[in-house]
């Protein structure tokens, strides 16, 4: 998507920390950050570049893994395995070797779509979004995966994003970025399945479009604003309570990291930016660390079997 003209103009607050750029190659379309506290490792993707980044948070070093498919998100299965969300399905990945094995096809019969945003519910269920490769209107969907079962929850989605969950697992959030709306829906805590119809969460006054999001231990929603150059924080009521400026116009997704999840990692994109725009934001496509001393949450392991 092109940058949104509603670029955030509010300056950062005097107490806001300066974002630190992680030492890693810039991504064309950085997405899907996650953090494994057991190993101190952060992971994220360059979807268009077919790359997976592995970053040692303590050492500050990054390894780049080439992928045979476009992938956009991963979840920890256990200490040895991950579940990758890719353009044609869900893949089990061996952490030590990087070996991939197809676990479940997902829209493999439709070459016009690819995966996008995804996040694990507290019970271990995985919500996964797909979209058209050129962001065609209504070409995507949101799926639920749990213990080997895969079910479509919502269809006719253009760019599924902001998938995240309340700490008690009773609320799910998601967005269709071009609409500018963040939605919320009650879900069953033991399965992560919806218990009603989605309703509007925010008031639509945010900068840019809602992209990836995560919810902290206090129930605050942190959402990256594509085209808005910032992160915005919302109370459970839907009221915006904070805006953090970033040095790039297209931040894509946050993830908690560090001791107790007290930091945020934020991916970003260079996709669609002109040479002039890139000259004004040379860090586009980088991944940033913000040490906020917040109360984050560790991402749950995905449950691939009962």
Tab-separated table of C-alpha atoms in Angstrom:
chain	number	residue	atom	x	y	z
A	1	UNK	CA	0.000	0.000	0.000
A	2	UNK	CA	1.139	3.551	-0.626
A	3	UNK	CA	1.866	5.851	2.287
A	4	UNK	CA	-1.196	7.517	3.775
A	5	UNK	CA	-1.196	11.336	3.575
A	6	UNK	CA	-2.468	11.571	7.159
A	7	UNK	CA	1.107	11.361	8.503
A	8	UNK	CA	1.231	11.846	12.257
A	9	UNK	CA	2.365	15.384	13.060
A	10	UNK	CA	2.270	15.218	16.863
A	11	UNK	CA	5.824	15.367	18.259
A	12	UNK	CA	6.907	12.606	20.624
A	13	UNK	CA	6.346	13.295	24.288
A	14	UNK	CA	9.292	14.581	26.286
A	15	UNK	CA	9.534	11.275	28.150
A	16	UNK	CA	9.340	9.034	25.082
A	17	UNK	CA	12.475	7.000	24.364
A	18	UNK	CA	14.215	7.337	21.022
A	19	UNK	CA	13.734	4.242	18.833
A	20	UNK	CA	16.913	2.208	18.356
A	21	UNK	CA	17.500	0.576	14.979
A	22	UNK	CA	18.397	-3.108	15.134
A	23	UNK	CA	21.475	-4.191	13.206
A	24	UNK	CA	19.814	-6.061	10.342
A	25	UNK	CA	19.355	-5.612	6.591
A	26	UNK	CA	16.359	-3.411	5.695
A	27	UNK	CA	13.263	-5.242	4.533
A	28	UNK	CA	11.139	-4.395	1.528
A	29	UNK	CA	8.104	-5.392	3.598
A	30	UNK	CA	9.070	-6.136	7.199
A	31	UNK	CA	6.357	-7.981	9.114
A	32	UNK	CA	5.482	-10.569	11.739
A	33	UNK	CA	7.873	-9.796	14.623
A	34	UNK	CA	7.887	-12.179	17.568
A	35	UNK	CA	10.129	-12.854	20.550
A	36	UNK	CA	11.089	-16.079	22.300
A	37	UNK	CA	12.014	-15.216	25.926
A	38	UNK	CA	13.459	-18.695	26.495
A	39	UNK	CA	16.232	-18.077	23.973
A	40	UNK	CA	16.264	-14.262	23.930
A	41	UNK	CA	15.687	-14.361	20.177
A	42	UNK	CA	13.550	-12.055	18.063
A	43	UNK	CA	12.198	-13.150	14.681
A	44	UNK	CA	10.638	-11.211	11.816
A	45	UNK	CA	10.134	-11.462	8.053
A	46	UNK	CA	10.717	-9.630	4.826
A	47	UNK	CA	7.609	-10.925	3.071
A	48	UNK	CA	8.507	-9.757	-0.424
A	49	UNK	CA	12.186	-10.621	-0.010
A	50	UNK	CA	11.364	-14.172	1.180
A	51	UNK	CA	13.623	-13.800	4.184
A	52	UNK	CA	13.381	-14.649	7.882
A	53	UNK	CA	15.501	-12.652	10.328
A	54	UNK	CA	16.813	-14.154	13.586
A	55	UNK	CA	18.101	-11.549	16.045
A	56	UNK	CA	19.915	-12.188	19.326
A	57	UNK	CA	18.610	-9.365	21.481
A	58	UNK	CA	21.460	-9.471	24.006
A	59	UNK	CA	24.286	-9.690	21.450
A	60	UNK	CA	22.633	-7.411	18.910
A	61	UNK	CA	23.485	-9.783	16.049
A	62	UNK	CA	21.222	-10.909	13.221
A	63	UNK	CA	21.161	-13.985	10.992
A	64	UNK	CA	19.223	-13.945	7.714
A	65	UNK	CA	17.513	-17.111	6.468
A	66	UNK	CA	16.387	-17.370	2.848
A	67	UNK	CA	12.951	-18.939	2.420
A	68	UNK	CA	11.504	-20.827	-0.578
A	69	UNK	CA	8.118	-19.136	-0.086
A	70	UNK	CA	6.763	-15.764	1.003
A	71	UNK	CA	6.044	-15.987	4.729
A	72	UNK	CA	4.664	-13.391	7.103
A	73	UNK	CA	4.427	-14.701	10.685
A	74	UNK	CA	5.536	-17.494	12.967
A	75	UNK	CA	4.587	-19.011	16.311
A	76	UNK	CA	6.636	-21.085	18.713
A	77	UNK	CA	5.507	-24.704	18.941
A	78	UNK	CA	8.197	-25.722	21.444
A	79	UNK	CA	11.906	-25.121	21.973
A	80	UNK	CA	12.787	-26.963	18.764
A	81	UNK	CA	9.979	-26.066	16.350
A	82	UNK	CA	8.079	-23.112	14.923
A	83	UNK	CA	4.922	-22.866	12.833
A	84	UNK	CA	5.419	-20.530	9.848
A	85	UNK	CA	2.510	-18.811	8.108
A	86	UNK	CA	3.277	-18.698	4.382
A	87	UNK	CA	1.666	-17.907	1.044
A	88	UNK	CA	0.417	-21.465	0.486
A	89	UNK	CA	0.124	-22.972	3.949
A	90	UNK	CA	1.423	-23.541	7.449
A	91	UNK	CA	4.940	-24.980	7.695
A	92	UNK	CA	6.709	-26.614	10.607
A	93	UNK	CA	10.241	-25.252	10.872
A	94	UNK	CA	13.106	-26.843	12.764
A	95	UNK	CA	14.859	-24.026	14.611
A	96	UNK	CA	18.289	-25.673	14.606
A	97	UNK	CA	18.439	-26.582	10.906
A	98	UNK	CA	15.842	-24.288	9.311
A	99	UNK	CA	14.233	-27.312	7.627
A	100	UNK	CA	10.624	-26.730	6.534
A	101	UNK	CA	7.804	-29.259	6.244
A	102	UNK	CA	4.283	-28.426	5.064
A	103	UNK	CA	1.884	-28.919	7.961
A	104	UNK	CA	-1.432	-27.679	6.523
A	105	UNK	CA	-2.222	-26.086	3.139
A	106	UNK	CA	-3.899	-22.680	3.309
A	107	UNK	CA	-5.341	-21.168	0.117
A	108	UNK	CA	-2.701	-23.151	-1.782
A	109	UNK	CA	-5.150	-23.466	-4.670
A	110	UNK	CA	-5.376	-19.667	-5.003
A	111	UNK	CA	-2.136	-18.179	-6.408
A	112	UNK	CA	-3.621	-14.672	-6.201
A	113	UNK	CA	-3.378	-14.544	-2.378
A	114	UNK	CA	-0.705	-14.722	0.299
A	115	UNK	CA	-0.570	-14.722	4.073
A	116	UNK	CA	-0.370	-11.545	6.136
A	117	UNK	CA	-0.921	-10.769	9.821
A	118	UNK	CA	-1.302	-13.523	12.453
A	119	UNK	CA	-1.140	-13.926	16.219
A	120	UNK	CA	-1.619	-16.660	18.845
A	121	UNK	CA	-4.582	-16.536	21.239
A	122	UNK	CA	-3.835	-17.252	24.943
A	123	UNK	CA	-5.314	-20.764	24.569
A	124	UNK	CA	-2.864	-21.632	21.775
A	125	UNK	CA	-5.196	-21.035	18.814
A	126	UNK	CA	-3.737	-19.149	15.838
A	127	UNK	CA	-5.669	-16.425	13.977
A	128	UNK	CA	-4.237	-16.023	10.464
A	129	UNK	CA	-5.004	-13.452	7.768
A	130	UNK	CA	-4.674	-13.774	3.995
A	131	UNK	CA	-4.862	-11.066	1.327
A	132	UNK	CA	-4.537	-10.482	-2.391
A	133	UNK	CA	-0.957	-10.105	-3.569
A	134	UNK	CA	-1.832	-6.647	-4.887
A	135	UNK	CA	-4.197	-5.905	-1.977
A	136	UNK	CA	-7.234	-6.525	-4.185
A	137	UNK	CA	-10.435	-5.498	-2.381
A	138	UNK	CA	-12.103	-8.386	-0.575
A	139	UNK	CA	-9.639	-11.031	-1.756
A	140	UNK	CA	-8.525	-12.149	1.707
A	141	UNK	CA	-9.885	-13.819	4.815
A	142	UNK	CA	-9.160	-14.506	8.490
A	143	UNK	CA	-8.765	-18.094	9.681
A	144	UNK	CA	-8.688	-19.916	13.016
A	145	UNK	CA	-6.236	-22.791	13.520
A	146	UNK	CA	-6.210	-24.962	16.653
A	147	UNK	CA	-4.870	-28.455	17.322
A	148	UNK	CA	-4.723	-29.336	13.635
A	149	UNK	CA	-8.135	-27.872	12.777
A	150	UNK	CA	-8.459	-24.953	10.344
A	151	UNK	CA	-11.620	-22.861	9.941
A	152	UNK	CA	-12.428	-19.645	8.082
A	153	UNK	CA	-13.836	-16.985	10.415
A	154	UNK	CA	-14.273	-13.962	8.122
A	155	UNK	CA	-14.145	-13.611	4.348
A	156	UNK	CA	-14.035	-10.650	1.935
A	157	UNK	CA	-11.214	-8.984	3.854
A	158	UNK	CA	-8.809	-6.797	1.873
A	159	UNK	CA	-5.776	-6.398	4.167
A	160	UNK	CA	-6.239	-8.248	7.488
A	161	UNK	CA	-4.195	-6.726	10.283
A	162	UNK	CA	-4.134	-5.808	14.004
A	163	UNK	CA	-4.943	-9.384	15.053
A	164	UNK	CA	-4.413	-9.575	18.831
A	165	UNK	CA	-6.181	-10.613	22.018
A	166	UNK	CA	-7.009	-9.362	25.502
A	167	UNK	CA	-4.948	-10.857	28.342
A	168	UNK	CA	-7.840	-13.027	29.547
A	169	UNK	CA	-8.531	-14.339	26.032
A	170	UNK	CA	-12.094	-13.017	26.032
A	171	UNK	CA	-11.692	-10.364	23.321
A	172	UNK	CA	-10.157	-10.497	19.833
A	173	UNK	CA	-9.182	-7.433	17.823
A	174	UNK	CA	-8.572	-7.190	14.090
A	175	UNK	CA	-8.648	-4.643	11.282
A	176	UNK	CA	-9.081	-4.421	7.543
A	177	UNK	CA	-6.461	-1.733	6.984
A	178	UNK	CA	-7.999	0.129	3.993
A	179	UNK	CA	-11.217	0.716	5.951
A	180	UNK	CA	-9.320	2.460	8.758
A	181	UNK	CA	-11.387	0.562	11.334
A	182	UNK	CA	-10.253	-1.602	14.234
A	183	UNK	CA	-12.861	-4.185	15.238
A	184	UNK	CA	-13.393	-6.171	18.432
A	185	UNK	CA	-15.341	-9.351	19.053
A	186	UNK	CA	-16.008	-11.515	22.113
A	187	UNK	CA	-14.322	-14.909	21.881
A	188	UNK	CA	-14.391	-18.119	23.880
A	189	UNK	CA	-11.278	-18.110	26.112
A	190	UNK	CA	-10.793	-21.873	25.882
A	191	UNK	CA	-10.827	-22.031	22.054
A	192	UNK	CA	-10.356	-18.498	20.682
A	193	UNK	CA	-13.533	-18.838	18.580
A	194	UNK	CA	-15.861	-15.817	18.194
A	195	UNK	CA	-18.988	-15.695	20.363
A	196	UNK	CA	-20.765	-12.874	18.558
A	197	UNK	CA	-20.516	-10.331	15.786
A	198	UNK	CA	-17.586	-7.892	15.510
A	199	UNK	CA	-18.195	-4.255	16.471
A	200	UNK	CA	-16.233	-1.059	15.897
A	201	UNK	CA	-13.526	-0.527	18.544
A	202	UNK	CA	-11.853	2.809	17.761
A	203	UNK	CA	-13.270	6.143	16.632
A	204	UNK	CA	-11.367	6.239	13.338
A	205	UNK	CA	-9.301	9.309	14.195
A	206	UNK	CA	-5.933	7.539	14.173
A	207	UNK	CA	-3.122	8.524	11.852
A	208	UNK	CA	-2.735	6.407	8.732
A	209	UNK	CA	-4.207	2.907	8.580
A	210	UNK	CA	-4.178	0.313	11.376
A	211	UNK	CA	-1.541	-2.329	10.721
A	212	UNK	CA	-0.161	-4.908	13.180
A	213	UNK	CA	-1.056	-4.684	16.867
A	214	UNK	CA	-0.451	-6.300	20.236
A	215	UNK	CA	-2.114	-6.051	23.666
A	216	UNK	CA	-0.078	-5.609	26.862
A	217	UNK	CA	-0.719	-7.111	30.312
A	218	UNK	CA	-2.882	-4.144	31.299
A	219	UNK	CA	-5.151	-4.545	28.269
A	220	UNK	CA	-3.754	-1.597	26.288
A	221	UNK	CA	-3.660	-2.100	22.524
A	222	UNK	CA	-0.502	-0.935	20.717
A	223	UNK	CA	-1.059	-0.549	16.974
A	224	UNK	CA	1.336	0.395	14.181
A	225	UNK	CA	-0.123	3.027	11.848
A	226	UNK	CA	0.792	2.360	8.205
A	227	UNK	CA	1.314	5.730	6.539
A	228	UNK	CA	1.007	7.447	9.914
A	229	UNK	CA	4.614	7.131	11.039
A	230	UNK	CA	3.751	6.164	14.589
A	231	UNK	CA	2.512	3.689	17.161
A	232	UNK	CA	-0.768	4.478	18.870
A	233	UNK	CA	-2.008	3.079	22.177
A	234	UNK	CA	-5.673	2.515	22.976
A	235	UNK	CA	-7.435	1.790	26.248
A	236	UNK	CA	-9.912	-1.138	26.298
A	237	UNK	CA	-12.664	1.472	25.894
A	238	UNK	CA	-11.295	2.422	22.449
A	239	UNK	CA	-9.932	5.788	23.600
A	240	UNK	CA	-6.519	6.695	22.238
A	241	UNK	CA	-4.166	7.399	25.135
A	242	UNK	CA	-0.725	7.722	23.549
A	243	UNK	CA	1.072	8.297	20.269
A	244	UNK	CA	4.759	7.470	19.713
A	245	UNK	CA	6.420	8.963	16.636
A	246	UNK	CA	8.731	6.750	14.557
A	247	UNK	CA	11.366	7.744	11.958
A	248	UNK	CA	9.539	5.891	9.178
A	249	UNK	CA	6.139	6.447	7.563
A	250	UNK	CA	5.244	2.756	7.205
A	251	UNK	CA	5.606	0.909	10.518
A	252	UNK	CA	3.973	-2.491	10.177
A	253	UNK	CA	3.810	-4.469	13.426
A	254	UNK	CA	4.903	-4.363	17.089
A	255	UNK	CA	5.923	-7.221	19.387
A	256	UNK	CA	6.931	-7.340	23.044
A	257	UNK	CA	10.544	-8.258	23.750
A	258	UNK	CA	13.187	-8.172	26.445
A	259	UNK	CA	12.924	-8.912	30.156
A	260	UNK	CA	9.252	-9.128	31.092
A	261	UNK	CA	8.256	-7.867	27.651
A	262	UNK	CA	9.240	-4.345	28.716
A	263	UNK	CA	10.384	-3.341	25.207
A	264	UNK	CA	8.632	-3.142	21.864
A	265	UNK	CA	10.058	-4.230	18.539
A	266	UNK	CA	8.490	-2.558	15.499
A	267	UNK	CA	8.991	-3.663	11.894
A	268	UNK	CA	8.608	-1.341	8.913
A	269	UNK	CA	8.473	-1.303	5.111
A	270	UNK	CA	10.095	0.371	2.127
A	271	UNK	CA	7.459	-0.971	-0.274
A	272	UNK	CA	5.869	1.685	-2.490
A	273	UNK	CA	8.090	4.561	-1.368
A	274	UNK	CA	9.599	6.806	-4.050
A	275	UNK	CA	13.293	7.645	-4.237
A	276	UNK	CA	12.471	11.060	-2.784
A	277	UNK	CA	10.599	9.522	0.135
A	278	UNK	CA	13.406	7.052	0.797
A	279	UNK	CA	15.888	9.917	0.886
A	280	UNK	CA	13.881	11.550	3.675
A	281	UNK	CA	13.464	8.324	5.671
A	282	UNK	CA	16.600	6.240	5.069
A	283	UNK	CA	15.677	3.813	7.867
A	284	UNK	CA	12.513	2.640	6.076
A	285	UNK	CA	12.386	-1.153	6.207
A	286	UNK	CA	14.336	-1.295	9.467
A	287	UNK	CA	13.199	-2.894	12.696
A	288	UNK	CA	13.226	-0.694	15.790
A	289	UNK	CA	13.452	-1.273	19.525
A	290	UNK	CA	11.676	0.998	22.012
A	291	UNK	CA	12.540	0.509	25.691
A	292	UNK	CA	9.326	1.668	27.335
A	293	UNK	CA	9.345	-0.237	30.643
A	294	UNK	CA	5.830	-1.396	29.900
A	295	UNK	CA	4.101	-4.572	31.079
A	296	UNK	CA	4.227	-6.755	27.997
A	297	UNK	CA	3.178	-10.349	27.521
A	298	UNK	CA	4.982	-13.375	26.154
A	299	UNK	CA	3.419	-14.831	23.012
A	300	UNK	CA	1.779	-18.210	23.797
A	301	UNK	CA	2.942	-21.372	22.066
A	302	UNK	CA	0.667	-22.499	19.236
A	303	UNK	CA	-1.072	-25.832	19.816
A	304	UNK	CA	-0.697	-28.069	16.774
A	305	UNK	CA	-2.236	-31.178	18.382
A	306	UNK	CA	-4.633	-31.990	21.238
